[in-house]
Each structure stands twice: as structure tokens, then as C-alpha cells.
């Protein structure tokens, strides 16, 4: 029993939330650079406020983020000290293709990531690389309208072919689109979509979804051609919907809401649009334009494993009088009276992780990988930057117990676990630094002040012990 000797323990970050250096090394501008701090952030992420250039009225936290661009060697050293077996990170598309539509890549960008991968390998850390973590080159939005345009599949293909070839032998585990279902909830964040006032948004979103799913299948095909050792995963923003009551209508709504998410993985893991989706499109007058050969491609190039993020479960109700909404990773949810919430209103539900693992495994029968999980909390460091973060340890401990039970008692196949924001970084939904997830504290505040100095929290030593004992010692 136990998790097995090859279980991949580690942590996760994304380029835009950690690197900074947005204009260094010939990098081009990307969507995520333009997400401002403050009230307009949500509107920009939703594609309702068009922000394709910086302005003087806003602060843009991703410009510097936590400056990993300059500090990655020391950061990786700290990951190694914790005993990481893997490190999930993303490649910033615009470091490799600054505009997105060039034929030849930017050599400086390739060298930058090559150095990171070599550094990781030096410490025996296996890179797990997301190809698109919420980033689209801004030029591709201005010139082509981003993922609503079929041309994007070709641009993405060129990018993927370049990195698969260049990093052959250095990277084996890849994820295509981070939280691929995010496009329905935050379309600018998920796919660089800005809407015109008279546009049919649902039609645009589902067409763009089809293009991303095609791009994902093409990437999977090329990855396997370039190196049969490559393993490609899809990535879902996970967490199931509970019915608020046992009213059959509530249950039916929960099933329907879950399908909104499964739709993506049904296609990426099983290789075809499910009937429930085709019926929905028919009912709602959504017409997805496909090219000849699309269905064949989807069918023959399914993913090798299924990765997902898990922070909380959600609740749906059909009776509007019970609707007390709470926050939860952009997805709306009714407040669950049986659960506690984080300071940001995300409901804490470790058992929901065990259920999610079982449901995904039952449905797809492919290996799973938890690539994001964690507690965003306010930390109060002492004068040396040390944080006594028992609340974080508690959250992680309970979630680790839950996935261990899924593996050991239910027989779920789980490849690994990477906690989100293993080093403090910029929050995706809020742009804040004060929403911290890390084992490593970074001295920077929401306004961009601070020395960027790194220091180890109590959870750093705790996670080190967890990894060392392969999840046996959780105290
Ligand atoms: C996921 C994203 O949605 O949740 C991450 O993949 C994000 O990029 C994480 O940071 C946590 O969300 P937040 O808003 O707390 O940063």
C-alpha cells in the first residue's frame, strides 16, 4: 500500500504570476500582463473591459510579480531543499514567440527555459510544464481576435512543435491548457476573448473552445511524434457540484453543472463531443464550425493523463430563496452550511477531493494528477520573515489524507500532487500578493512594495517531512 516510490510530490506556479520581467529578453506582451489590480480586474478577465495596453490609472502586478525571472536558481534550490520530485511551471508563450505569429522563435526565450529545466534536472526535479497558463500573445488578439479565430490552432502548433523539439529529453510531462474550462467563466483570462456589445457571447466562447480543443489534440499528436516518452495531460478546474437539497431538481441541476466542466475532459480524454453537449448546442442554437478531419484528430489524439486543480466543492440550488452566494475560484457557488471557508470565501472540503478523484477515475479510467491545491491566506511574518502557518498545514494535511484514501482505499491511480503557489505569488483572481499559498514567504505587498526577499515558513519544514516520508508522516 502507500503512494508508491514514483509518486511525484512538488509544487506549482505559473509564469505570469511569478516571473515578472515582462519586457525582458525580447518577450512580447500577453493577456495576463494586462490584468490590473483592483475593481476592474474582474471585468477585464471576463472580456467586458477591453485592456490591451497598460494605462497610468492601474497597477499591473504581473510586470514584476515575484521576480523569478532573476531569482529562479535560488528558488529552485529551496524547492530541492523541501525534497520536490517535480515542479509544475508554465512557459510564457510570448517569451518564445513575442507576437505569436512569427515563424522563427526568440532564442533568448528558449535559452531562458532551457536553463531552468537544466537547473531542475541538476536537483533531480522532474519538470511538469503547462504550455498555456492563461496567456495569449496580445498581438494575436489585435490581429486575429484570439481563439475565436481558427488560425490560432496553427500558431499554437508552431509554438508547441518548437518547444517539444527544443526541450526534447529535458521535459517529459506536459499540460496543454490550464483550467481549460475557464473559458466559459472568464473568457479573456482563459482565451484572450474581448466581446463586442452586440456579439453572441455563448457562440463565440464555444467556437473558441473548439479551437483550443483542436490545438490541444494537435499538441498531443506532435508531442508523441517528437518523443514517444512524452506524457500529455489535460487540465481541469475541478471540484464537483453538490445539490443544495435532495430535491430531484437540485440533483439534476448539479449533474448539469458538472457536465459543463466534464464536456472539455470528455473530449480531451475520450476523443469526441458527448451527446449531451450536441443536444445543448442544438437547443441553444450554438453552431460550432468544424473542419474536415477535426473529429478524427480529436478521436486519435486523446491525453495520457488527467490533471486538475482542486480548492473546493460547489453547491447549486434551484430555489432562488436559498441562494447565498460565496466565492470560489471564479465559479459561482451557493454557501454550503456544512463547510468552513477561507478568508476569501472559498469553501474548504477535503472529502470533496476524494470524491472528485473517484468520479474522474470512474469516468475516464486514466491516471490522475492533482496539479493545484492549497489555501490562500493572509500571513503575518515575524522580523525574520518566519510565518507560523498552522492553518495552511492543517488544510494541506486534510487534503493529503483525502487523496491518500482515494489511492489506498478506493484504488484511484494518482501520479502526483503539486500544491499551488509553493512560493508566494500573485493571485490570479485578485492580483493580490496578500493572498498567499506558499511554503516560502516573499516580501512584497499588494502595491508592489517590498524587498522580494524569500524566507521559509513553518509549512516549509512540514512539507519537507511529508515528502521525505512519502506522505506517511503528516504531523
Ligand atoms: C487556479 C489557477 O485557478 O487557481 C491559478 O490555475 C490561480 O493560476 C489559482 O492562481 C488560485 O487562484 P487565486 O485567485 O487565489 O490566485
CSV table of N, CA, C and O and ligand atoms in Angstrom, one decimal, residues 17 133-134 178-179 182 311 329 346 372 420 427-430 435 437, ligand 1:
chain,number,residue,atom,x,y,z
A,17,UNK,N,2.4,34.7,-13.0
A,17,UNK,CA,2.2,35.0,-11.6
A,17,UNK,C,3.5,35.0,-10.8
A,17,UNK,O,3.5,35.4,-9.7
A,133,UNK,N,-0.8,28.8,-19.7
A,133,UNK,CA,-1.4,29.1,-18.4
A,133,UNK,C,-2.0,30.5,-18.4
A,133,UNK,O,-1.3,31.4,-18.1
A,134,UNK,N,-3.2,30.6,-19.0
A,134,UNK,CA,-3.9,31.8,-19.1
A,134,UNK,C,-3.2,32.9,-19.9
A,134,UNK,O,-3.3,34.1,-19.6
A,178,UNK,N,-4.2,25.3,-19.1
A,178,UNK,CA,-4.5,25.4,-17.7
A,178,UNK,C,-6.0,25.6,-17.6
A,178,UNK,O,-6.6,26.5,-18.2
A,179,UNK,N,-6.6,24.9,-16.7
A,179,UNK,CA,-8.1,25.0,-16.4
A,179,UNK,C,-8.8,25.3,-17.7
A,179,UNK,O,-9.4,26.4,-17.8
A,182,UNK,N,-12.0,27.2,-18.0
A,182,UNK,CA,-12.1,28.6,-17.5
A,182,UNK,C,-12.7,29.5,-18.6
A,182,UNK,O,-13.3,30.5,-18.3
A,311,UNK,N,-9.7,23.2,-5.2
A,311,UNK,CA,-9.6,24.1,-4.0
A,311,UNK,C,-10.8,23.9,-3.1
A,311,UNK,O,-10.8,24.0,-1.9
A,329,UNK,N,-13.0,30.5,-6.8
A,329,UNK,CA,-12.2,30.4,-8.0
A,329,UNK,C,-13.0,30.7,-9.3
A,329,UNK,O,-13.1,29.9,-10.2
A,346,UNK,N,-13.6,30.8,-0.2
A,346,UNK,CA,-13.6,29.5,-0.8
A,346,UNK,C,-13.8,28.4,0.2
A,346,UNK,O,-13.2,28.4,1.3
A,372,UNK,N,-3.0,21.4,-8.6
A,372,UNK,CA,-3.1,22.6,-7.8
A,372,UNK,C,-4.0,22.3,-6.6
A,372,UNK,O,-5.1,21.6,-6.8
A,420,UNK,N,-0.5,24.4,-5.0
A,420,UNK,CA,-0.5,25.7,-5.7
A,420,UNK,C,0.4,26.7,-5.0
A,420,UNK,O,0.4,26.8,-3.8
A,427,UNK,N,-1.9,36.5,-6.9
A,427,UNK,CA,-3.2,35.8,-7.1
A,427,UNK,C,-3.8,36.1,-8.5
A,427,UNK,O,-3.8,37.2,-8.9
A,428,UNK,N,-4.3,35.0,-9.1
A,428,UNK,CA,-4.9,35.1,-10.4
A,428,UNK,C,-6.2,35.9,-10.3
A,428,UNK,O,-6.4,36.9,-11.1
A,429,UNK,N,-7.1,35.6,-9.4
A,429,UNK,CA,-8.4,36.3,-9.5
A,429,UNK,C,-8.3,37.7,-8.9
A,429,UNK,O,-9.0,38.6,-9.4
A,430,UNK,N,-7.4,37.9,-7.9
A,430,UNK,CA,-7.4,39.2,-7.3
A,430,UNK,C,-6.2,40.1,-7.6
A,430,UNK,O,-6.3,41.3,-7.4
A,435,UNK,N,-2.8,37.3,-0.7
A,435,UNK,CA,-3.5,36.0,-0.8
A,435,UNK,C,-2.4,35.0,-1.0
A,435,UNK,O,-2.0,34.7,-2.2
A,437,UNK,N,-0.1,31.4,-0.7
A,437,UNK,CA,-0.3,30.0,-0.7
A,437,UNK,C,1.0,29.3,-0.3
A,437,UNK,O,1.0,28.0,-0.1
B,1,LIG,C1,-6.3,28.5,-10.5
B,1,LIG,C2,-5.2,29.0,-11.4
B,1,LIG,O1,-7.5,29.0,-11.0
B,1,LIG,O2,-6.3,28.9,-9.1
B,1,LIG,C3,-4.1,29.7,-10.8
B,1,LIG,O3,-4.8,28.0,-12.3
B,1,LIG,C4,-4.6,30.5,-9.6
B,1,LIG,O4,-3.4,30.5,-11.7
B,1,LIG,C5,-5.2,29.6,-8.6
B,1,LIG,O5,-3.6,31.3,-9.0
B,1,LIG,C6,-5.6,30.2,-7.3
B,1,LIG,O6,-6.4,31.3,-7.5
B,1,LIG,P1,-6.1,32.7,-6.8
B,1,LIG,O7,-7.1,33.6,-7.4
B,1,LIG,O8,-6.2,32.5,-5.4
B,1,LIG,O9,-4.7,33.0,-7.2
